[in-house]
Amino acid sequence: MATSPKLIDGTSIVSNRDLKIAVIGGDGTGPEVTDEGVKVLKAACQREKIGLQTKDFDLGGDRYLRTGEILPDGIVDELRGYHAILLGAIGHPDVAPGILERGLLLSLRFALDQYINLRPVKLYPGVETPLAGKGPNDIDFVVVRENTEDLYAGIGGFLKKGTPDEVATQTAIYTRKGCERCIRWAFEYTRKRNKRKRLTLVAKTNVLTFGHDLWWRTFQEVAKEYPDVQPDYNHVDACCMWMVKNPEYYDVIVTTNMFGDIITDLAGILQGGMGVAAGGNINPDPGGVSMYEPMGGSAPKYTGKNVINPMAAIGAVAMLLSETGNNKGDKTLVQAGDRVMKAILATTPKMKTQAAGRMGYGTREVGDLVVSAL
Ligand code: IPM
Ligand code: MN
């Protein structure tokens, strides 16, 4: 007799396929969009008979203001027991910029060694792009951003702080291991994606003659292992021009952490903006715990109004399923991710716009539409 989908409770994982997912709704409208993400995740799991357990974690600006804690001891260890994390948004109007970003988001990326930041840039049908004359066939590429090094390493300091002679340093760190594992993953991804099979390294070798020389040499070496993938190179400034003029040129981009941060905001607006763009912070090693998030902020002024677009959070769920499936080597999970993506593609043409308050539907209704498309 076929077993029906069963809710697992951590002590009784019934199959390697079952999922334990940690949900960090976070601040502002974060919990509203993760609610819709979880709604779609539940429906997708039910359809494929994947057992699912979710647990909400109370982290973010409110907790910080209430208790002074950002990422309390033990939470990271607890999160290690989950297959993946779904994050809503962090950012609170009463908390100074940088505190939650570094204390929560970057700390989790580093602690869980999520060394890949995966940013699919796909213009869904019916979604408006600011680029005249470009459609879904033109805007469909992926950025693979290194996620643990570079200027984000937090190396630096002040000398004579607060005096007229003040000196500040902020050092970019690049390691052979760090760039090689990211570049190799990007080659694998390009091969598997199987579209134009072109991997473009985006860097600044003409100026960053040490750190980006390391990236360049490593890229050339790893490329030899992937004769079926065309290795390609753009300086980051030129990439910004091409991305606007000829986005259809790109298949997969691999880049450093800081440049990746910048070009993925440019790319995000080309695909319709914060309501749709999603990202994955991935540790692809066996058993690695990855974290998926909509790119939009916490948008505090819209909190509780049921107007924010949850599609980015739903896109994050599609990625969560596919990438967790890849990590576990489980085709059913990958298929569930594909189905969620198909349901998104069937839903966006029905919406008026992707902008908060102007979608023609409320936050919860968009979630329902995707579930019915599933
Ligand atoms: C992103 C964000 C973060 C980053 C911030 C919030 C620290 O902009 O995920 O792109 O710079 O990586
Ligand atoms: Mn960013």
Tab-separated table of C-alpha atoms and ligand atoms in Angstrom:
chain	number	residue	atom	x	y	z
A	1	MET	CA	0.000	0.000	0.000
A	2	ALA	CA	1.322	3.419	-0.879
A	3	THR	CA	2.080	5.508	2.173
A	4	SER	CA	0.415	8.896	2.270
A	5	PRO	CA	2.497	12.022	2.812
A	6	LYS	CA	3.442	12.193	6.442
A	7	LEU	CA	4.436	15.121	8.562
A	8	ILE	CA	7.852	14.446	9.964
A	9	ASP	CA	8.791	15.654	13.400
A	10	GLY	CA	12.577	15.441	13.339
A	11	THR	CA	12.702	12.175	15.260
A	12	SER	CA	11.001	10.181	12.548
A	13	ILE	CA	12.306	11.211	9.155
A	14	VAL	CA	10.549	8.660	7.021
A	15	SER	CA	12.462	9.105	3.809
A	16	ASN	CA	15.588	10.807	2.575
A	17	ARG	CA	13.267	12.912	0.447
A	18	ASP	CA	11.392	14.489	3.352
A	19	LEU	CA	12.134	18.092	4.167
A	20	LYS	CA	12.753	19.924	7.417
A	21	ILE	CA	12.600	23.603	6.595
A	22	ALA	CA	13.438	26.494	8.918
A	23	VAL	CA	11.440	29.656	8.247
A	24	ILE	CA	12.818	33.041	9.280
A	25	GLY	CA	10.025	35.454	8.373
A	26	GLY	CA	12.023	38.357	9.765
A	27	ASP	CA	10.887	41.977	9.704
A	28	GLY	CA	8.141	44.068	8.125
A	29	THR	CA	6.437	42.278	5.259
A	30	GLY	CA	8.909	39.359	5.468
A	31	PRO	CA	6.509	37.018	7.313
A	32	GLU	CA	3.661	37.814	4.885
A	33	VAL	CA	5.697	36.705	1.888
A	34	THR	CA	7.189	33.624	3.592
A	35	ASP	CA	3.611	32.612	4.525
A	36	GLU	CA	2.789	32.478	0.824
A	37	GLY	CA	6.072	30.700	0.101
A	38	VAL	CA	5.242	28.055	2.710
A	39	LYS	CA	1.697	27.732	1.336
A	40	VAL	CA	3.124	26.897	-2.093
A	41	LEU	CA	5.824	24.655	-0.585
A	42	LYS	CA	3.154	22.638	1.256
A	43	ALA	CA	1.063	22.255	-1.881
A	44	ALA	CA	4.085	21.197	-3.951
A	45	CYS	CA	5.175	18.659	-1.327
A	46	GLN	CA	1.675	17.234	-1.029
A	47	ARG	CA	1.478	16.775	-4.767
A	48	GLU	CA	4.769	14.845	-4.887
A	49	LYS	CA	4.155	13.029	-1.580
A	50	ILE	CA	7.144	14.674	0.049
A	51	GLY	CA	6.958	14.806	3.858
A	52	LEU	CA	7.398	18.327	5.150
A	53	GLN	CA	8.058	19.893	8.523
A	54	THR	CA	8.518	23.626	8.962
A	55	LYS	CA	9.521	25.592	12.033
A	56	ASP	CA	9.336	29.349	12.469
A	57	PHE	CA	12.340	31.103	13.958
A	58	ASP	CA	11.768	34.461	15.600
A	59	LEU	CA	14.780	36.469	14.420
A	60	GLY	CA	15.141	40.019	13.132
A	61	GLY	CA	14.737	43.600	14.235
A	62	ASP	CA	11.817	43.081	16.618
A	63	ARG	CA	13.615	40.400	18.601
A	64	TYR	CA	16.765	42.513	18.663
A	65	LEU	CA	14.875	45.507	20.053
A	66	ARG	CA	13.047	43.298	22.564
A	67	THR	CA	15.970	41.203	23.852
A	68	GLY	CA	19.191	42.585	22.373
A	69	GLU	CA	19.792	39.253	20.631
A	70	ILE	CA	20.480	39.009	16.901
A	71	LEU	CA	21.569	35.402	16.412
A	72	PRO	CA	21.508	33.812	19.878
A	73	ASP	CA	23.915	30.985	20.760
A	74	GLY	CA	22.609	27.654	19.725
A	75	ILE	CA	20.401	28.913	16.898
A	76	VAL	CA	23.041	28.319	14.238
A	77	ASP	CA	23.543	24.794	15.579
A	78	GLU	CA	19.812	24.209	15.534
A	79	LEU	CA	19.618	25.465	11.937
A	80	ARG	CA	22.292	22.945	10.969
A	81	GLY	CA	19.660	20.278	11.619
A	82	TYR	CA	17.436	21.590	8.814
A	83	HIS	CA	17.655	20.905	5.094
A	84	ALA	CA	17.169	24.525	4.159
A	85	ILE	CA	16.107	27.927	5.423
A	86	LEU	CA	13.468	30.206	3.911
A	87	LEU	CA	14.172	33.832	4.826
A	88	GLY	CA	11.660	36.665	4.414
A	89	ALA	CA	13.405	39.985	4.956
A	90	ILE	CA	15.426	41.741	7.586
A	91	GLY	CA	15.619	45.476	8.155
A	92	HIS	CA	13.860	47.515	10.824
A	93	PRO	CA	13.339	51.295	10.826
A	94	ASP	CA	14.493	51.513	14.482
A	95	VAL	CA	17.698	49.521	14.004
A	96	ALA	CA	20.774	51.225	12.537
A	97	PRO	CA	21.772	49.958	9.079
A	98	GLY	CA	24.392	47.220	9.112
A	99	ILE	CA	23.599	45.670	12.493
A	100	LEU	CA	21.075	43.099	11.298
A	101	GLU	CA	22.685	42.710	7.885
A	102	ARG	CA	26.039	41.731	9.362
A	103	GLY	CA	24.713	40.128	12.547
A	104	LEU	CA	22.119	37.922	10.911
A	105	LEU	CA	22.295	37.626	7.129
A	106	LEU	CA	26.073	37.695	6.653
A	107	SER	CA	26.666	35.714	9.862
A	108	LEU	CA	24.426	32.912	8.609
A	109	ARG	CA	26.071	32.941	5.175
A	110	PHE	CA	29.493	32.609	6.787
A	111	ALA	CA	28.592	30.203	9.609
A	112	LEU	CA	26.833	27.801	7.238
A	113	ASP	CA	29.527	28.332	4.572
A	114	GLN	CA	26.954	29.224	1.913
A	115	TYR	CA	29.628	29.983	-0.625
A	116	ILE	CA	27.366	30.316	-3.655
A	117	ASN	CA	24.885	33.148	-4.107
A	118	LEU	CA	22.642	31.980	-6.936
A	119	ARG	CA	20.587	34.659	-8.657
A	120	PRO	CA	18.446	33.512	-11.581
A	121	VAL	CA	17.534	36.495	-13.752
A	122	LYS	CA	14.431	35.481	-15.652
A	123	LEU	CA	11.786	37.787	-17.030
A	124	TYR	CA	8.519	35.945	-16.406
A	125	PRO	CA	5.770	36.277	-19.024
A	126	GLY	CA	3.546	39.294	-18.481
A	127	VAL	CA	6.119	41.024	-16.277
A	128	GLU	CA	7.240	44.491	-17.267
A	129	THR	CA	10.932	45.218	-17.818
A	130	PRO	CA	12.311	48.751	-18.140
A	131	LEU	CA	14.249	47.614	-21.220
A	132	ALA	CA	12.443	48.667	-24.386
A	133	GLY	CA	11.930	45.909	-26.923
A	134	LYS	CA	13.127	43.044	-24.690
A	135	GLY	CA	10.986	40.095	-23.656
A	136	PRO	CA	11.204	36.796	-21.747
A	137	ASN	CA	13.384	35.250	-24.456
A	138	ASP	CA	15.969	38.021	-24.090
A	139	ILE	CA	16.230	38.200	-20.311
A	140	ASP	CA	17.049	34.727	-19.067
A	141	PHE	CA	20.433	34.283	-17.447
A	142	VAL	CA	21.917	33.328	-14.101
A	143	VAL	CA	24.460	35.062	-11.884
A	144	VAL	CA	26.654	32.903	-9.660
A	145	ARG	CA	28.139	35.189	-7.027
A	146	GLU	CA	30.859	34.114	-4.598
A	147	ASN	CA	29.304	34.610	-1.153
A	148	THR	CA	31.937	34.392	1.607
A	149	GLU	CA	35.000	36.474	0.677
A	150	ASP	CA	36.037	39.769	-0.945
A	151	LEU	CA	35.196	43.050	0.819
A	152	TYR	CA	32.527	41.158	2.769
A	153	ALA	CA	35.175	39.387	4.879
A	154	GLY	CA	35.101	42.300	7.314
A	155	ILE	CA	38.876	42.819	7.337
A	156	GLY	CA	39.942	46.361	8.125
A	157	GLY	CA	40.032	49.001	10.765
A	158	PHE	CA	40.542	52.588	11.747
A	159	LEU	CA	43.613	54.523	12.739
A	160	LYS	CA	43.264	57.831	14.599
A	161	LYS	CA	39.492	57.502	14.354
A	162	GLY	CA	37.584	60.737	14.647
A	163	THR	CA	40.653	62.917	14.108
A	164	PRO	CA	41.592	64.886	10.991
A	165	ASP	CA	44.335	62.289	10.381
A	166	GLU	CA	41.915	59.373	10.362
A	167	VAL	CA	42.751	56.375	8.175
A	168	ALA	CA	40.295	53.603	7.336
A	169	THR	CA	41.108	50.329	5.597
A	170	GLN	CA	38.760	47.718	4.173
A	171	THR	CA	40.546	44.784	2.610
A	172	ALA	CA	39.270	42.454	-0.063
A	173	ILE	CA	40.222	38.842	0.620
A	174	TYR	CA	40.345	36.271	-2.174
A	175	THR	CA	41.504	32.706	-1.636
A	176	ARG	CA	42.345	30.034	-4.171
A	177	LYS	CA	39.963	27.641	-2.454
A	178	GLY	CA	37.176	30.222	-2.309
A	179	CYS	CA	37.299	31.221	-5.953
A	180	GLU	CA	37.973	27.717	-7.249
A	181	ARG	CA	34.971	26.127	-5.559
A	182	CYS	CA	32.713	28.902	-6.830
A	183	ILE	CA	34.100	28.811	-10.379
A	184	ARG	CA	33.875	25.008	-10.536
A	185	TRP	CA	30.272	25.089	-9.315
A	186	ALA	CA	29.465	27.687	-11.979
A	187	PHE	CA	30.949	25.507	-14.735
A	188	GLU	CA	28.906	22.543	-13.507
A	189	TYR	CA	25.796	24.707	-13.382
A	190	THR	CA	26.362	26.012	-16.925
A	191	ARG	CA	26.803	22.474	-18.215
A	192	LYS	CA	23.655	21.256	-16.488
A	193	ARG	CA	21.604	24.288	-17.549
A	194	ASN	CA	22.505	23.282	-21.089
A	195	LYS	CA	21.409	26.482	-22.848
A	196	ARG	CA	24.072	28.509	-24.649
A	197	LYS	CA	26.740	26.848	-22.500
A	198	ARG	CA	28.659	30.074	-22.070
A	199	LEU	CA	30.156	31.049	-18.712
A	200	THR	CA	31.228	34.680	-18.427
A	201	LEU	CA	33.681	35.633	-15.692
A	202	VAL	CA	32.907	39.187	-14.584
A	203	ALA	CA	35.805	40.893	-12.793
A	204	LYS	CA	38.215	43.825	-13.131
A	205	THR	CA	41.544	42.274	-14.068
A	206	ASN	CA	42.858	45.519	-15.551
A	207	VAL	CA	42.860	47.215	-12.136
A	208	LEU	CA	42.585	44.527	-9.440
A	209	THR	CA	45.821	42.978	-10.618
A	210	PHE	CA	46.296	40.677	-7.630
A	211	GLY	CA	42.939	39.415	-6.416
A	212	HIS	CA	41.294	39.248	-9.805
A	213	ASP	CA	44.439	37.795	-11.347
A	214	LEU	CA	43.905	34.876	-8.973
A	215	TRP	CA	40.302	34.601	-10.195
A	216	TRP	CA	41.409	34.845	-13.846
A	217	ARG	CA	44.101	32.162	-13.560
A	218	THR	CA	41.806	29.855	-11.633
A	219	PHE	CA	39.025	30.358	-14.205
A	220	GLN	CA	41.389	29.463	-17.079
A	221	GLU	CA	42.542	26.318	-15.301
A	222	VAL	CA	39.102	25.049	-14.334
A	223	ALA	CA	37.798	25.840	-17.852
A	224	LYS	CA	40.088	23.100	-19.219
A	225	GLU	CA	37.978	20.527	-17.361
A	226	TYR	CA	34.829	21.723	-19.174
A	227	PRO	CA	35.599	21.692	-22.922
A	228	ASP	CA	31.854	21.755	-23.671
A	229	VAL	CA	31.423	25.136	-21.919
A	230	GLN	CA	32.610	28.316	-23.622
A	231	PRO	CA	34.713	30.385	-21.198
A	232	ASP	CA	34.173	34.110	-21.585
A	233	TYR	CA	35.279	37.280	-19.797
A	234	ASN	CA	33.820	40.790	-19.205
A	235	HIS	CA	35.140	43.627	-17.113
A	236	VAL	CA	32.445	44.537	-14.607
A	237	ASP	CA	31.865	48.049	-15.974
A	238	ALA	CA	31.441	46.735	-19.523
A	239	CYS	CA	29.123	44.010	-18.179
A	240	CYS	CA	26.793	46.721	-16.828
A	241	MET	CA	26.526	48.233	-20.297
A	242	TRP	CA	26.009	44.916	-22.084
A	243	MET	CA	23.461	43.716	-19.565
A	244	VAL	CA	21.256	46.687	-20.440
A	245	LYS	CA	21.966	46.738	-24.172
A	246	ASN	CA	22.145	42.996	-24.943
A	247	PRO	CA	20.935	40.938	-21.977
A	248	GLU	CA	20.311	38.036	-24.361
A	249	TYR	CA	24.092	37.641	-24.659
A	250	TYR	CA	24.384	36.187	-21.171
A	251	ASP	CA	23.880	32.576	-20.170
A	252	VAL	CA	25.701	32.189	-16.837
A	253	ILE	CA	27.883	34.808	-15.130
A	254	VAL	CA	30.332	33.974	-12.350
A	255	THR	CA	31.667	36.841	-10.274
A	256	THR	CA	33.140	38.041	-7.012
A	257	ASN	CA	31.066	38.903	-3.954
A	258	MET	CA	31.084	42.709	-4.164
A	259	PHE	CA	30.621	42.974	-7.917
A	260	GLY	CA	27.978	40.262	-7.717
A	261	ASP	CA	26.050	42.298	-5.169
A	262	ILE	CA	25.979	45.284	-7.502
A	263	ILE	CA	25.264	43.615	-10.828
A	264	THR	CA	22.468	41.484	-9.362
A	265	ASP	CA	20.544	44.611	-8.375
A	266	LEU	CA	20.905	45.842	-11.947
A	267	ALA	CA	19.843	42.424	-13.190
A	268	GLY	CA	16.983	42.319	-10.686
A	269	ILE	CA	15.383	45.428	-12.076
A	270	LEU	CA	15.665	44.054	-15.631
A	271	GLN	CA	13.588	41.048	-14.571
A	272	GLY	CA	10.852	43.185	-13.049
A	273	GLY	CA	12.261	44.238	-9.711
A	274	MET	CA	12.019	43.328	-6.073
A	275	GLY	CA	8.611	41.669	-6.301
A	276	VAL	CA	10.002	38.868	-8.440
A	277	ALA	CA	13.769	38.541	-7.917
A	278	ALA	CA	14.880	35.682	-5.664
A	279	GLY	CA	18.247	34.478	-4.467
A	280	GLY	CA	19.782	31.376	-2.957
A	281	ASN	CA	22.676	31.291	-0.484
A	282	ILE	CA	23.891	27.801	-1.164
A	283	ASN	CA	26.267	25.398	0.502
A	284	PRO	CA	26.348	22.678	-2.156
A	285	ASP	CA	28.509	20.297	-0.118
A	286	PRO	CA	26.801	17.070	1.024
A	287	GLY	CA	24.444	17.955	3.866
A	288	GLY	CA	25.080	21.689	3.428
A	289	VAL	CA	22.325	23.967	4.756
A	290	SER	CA	21.278	26.615	2.236
A	291	MET	CA	19.105	29.687	2.627
A	292	TYR	CA	16.659	31.069	0.067
A	293	GLU	CA	15.244	34.578	0.048
A	294	PRO	CA	13.243	37.095	-1.933
A	295	MET	CA	15.525	40.015	-2.825
A	296	GLY	CA	13.079	42.686	-1.684
A	297	GLY	CA	13.507	44.432	1.639
A	298	SER	CA	11.181	44.426	4.648
A	299	ALA	CA	9.080	47.326	3.226
A	300	PRO	CA	7.789	48.296	6.705
A	301	LYS	CA	5.184	50.736	5.424
A	302	TYR	CA	3.270	47.924	3.734
A	303	THR	CA	3.290	45.587	6.767
A	304	GLY	CA	-0.035	43.799	7.324
A	305	LYS	CA	-1.720	45.407	4.320
A	306	ASN	CA	-1.801	42.289	2.112
A	307	VAL	CA	-0.438	44.281	-0.839
A	308	ILE	CA	3.175	43.126	-1.192
A	309	ASN	CA	4.097	40.735	-4.019
A	310	PRO	CA	5.033	37.277	-2.697
A	311	MET	CA	6.250	35.997	-6.092
A	312	ALA	CA	9.925	36.454	-5.166
A	313	ALA	CA	9.414	34.339	-2.034
A	314	ILE	CA	7.616	31.738	-4.157
A	315	GLY	CA	10.517	31.825	-6.628
A	316	ALA	CA	12.813	31.236	-3.645
A	317	VAL	CA	10.751	28.137	-2.804
A	318	ALA	CA	11.135	26.820	-6.372
A	319	MET	CA	14.901	27.193	-6.002
A	320	LEU	CA	14.838	25.647	-2.528
A	321	LEU	CA	13.164	22.512	-3.870
A	322	SER	CA	15.414	22.155	-6.935
A	323	GLU	CA	18.683	22.845	-5.143
A	324	THR	CA	17.827	20.709	-2.110
A	325	GLY	CA	16.982	17.975	-4.610
A	326	ASN	CA	20.380	18.426	-6.259
A	327	ASN	CA	22.089	18.287	-2.871
A	328	LYS	CA	20.298	15.069	-1.905
A	329	GLY	CA	20.458	13.622	-5.424
A	330	ASP	CA	16.641	13.361	-5.414
A	331	LYS	CA	14.839	13.824	-8.730
A	332	THR	CA	11.383	14.160	-7.164
A	333	LEU	CA	12.456	17.266	-5.258
A	334	VAL	CA	13.966	18.738	-8.421
A	335	GLN	CA	10.711	17.979	-10.227
A	336	ALA	CA	8.713	19.677	-7.470
A	337	GLY	CA	10.883	22.766	-7.968
A	338	ASP	CA	10.237	22.658	-11.717
A	339	ARG	CA	6.500	22.438	-11.092
A	340	VAL	CA	6.545	25.479	-8.818
A	341	MET	CA	8.433	27.391	-11.514
A	342	LYS	CA	5.836	26.352	-14.124
A	343	ALA	CA	3.053	27.492	-11.785
A	344	ILE	CA	4.782	30.882	-11.414
A	345	LEU	CA	5.059	31.200	-15.202
A	346	ALA	CA	1.339	30.411	-15.495
A	347	THR	CA	0.411	33.009	-12.864
A	348	THR	CA	2.404	36.141	-13.736
A	349	PRO	CA	0.464	36.821	-16.973
A	350	LYS	CA	-2.733	37.047	-14.883
A	351	MET	CA	-1.355	39.806	-12.669
A	352	LYS	CA	-1.623	43.473	-13.598
A	353	THR	CA	1.832	44.451	-12.400
A	354	GLN	CA	4.388	43.153	-9.941
A	355	ALA	CA	4.349	46.320	-7.854
A	356	ALA	CA	3.020	46.370	-4.287
A	357	GLY	CA	-0.619	47.485	-4.254
A	358	ARG	CA	-0.982	47.378	-8.033
A	359	MET	CA	-0.980	43.645	-8.695
A	360	GLY	CA	-4.742	43.373	-9.128
A	361	TYR	CA	-4.618	40.794	-6.298
A	362	GLY	CA	-3.625	40.754	-2.647
A	363	THR	CA	-0.543	38.983	-1.287
A	364	ARG	CA	-2.573	35.934	-0.188
A	365	GLU	CA	-4.509	35.780	-3.458
A	366	VAL	CA	-1.274	35.600	-5.455
A	367	GLY	CA	-0.221	32.642	-3.290
A	368	ASP	CA	-3.605	31.002	-3.940
A	369	LEU	CA	-3.273	31.549	-7.692
A	370	VAL	CA	0.099	29.792	-7.731
A	371	VAL	CA	-1.296	26.918	-5.657
A	372	SER	CA	-4.200	26.463	-8.056
A	373	ALA	CA	-1.804	26.561	-11.026
A	374	LEU	CA	0.140	23.750	-9.355
B	1	IPM	C1	22.123	41.049	-0.910
B	1	IPM	C2	22.046	42.192	0.074
B	1	IPM	C3	23.083	41.981	1.178
B	1	IPM	C4	24.463	41.912	0.519
B	1	IPM	C5	23.062	43.030	2.284
B	1	IPM	C6	21.677	43.167	2.900
B	1	IPM	C7	24.091	42.756	3.346
B	1	IPM	O1	22.227	43.412	-0.557
B	1	IPM	O2	21.846	39.908	-0.512
B	1	IPM	O3	22.442	41.275	-2.082
B	1	IPM	O4	25.101	42.945	0.333
B	1	IPM	O5	24.898	40.824	0.209
B	2	MN	MN	22.512	43.262	-2.683
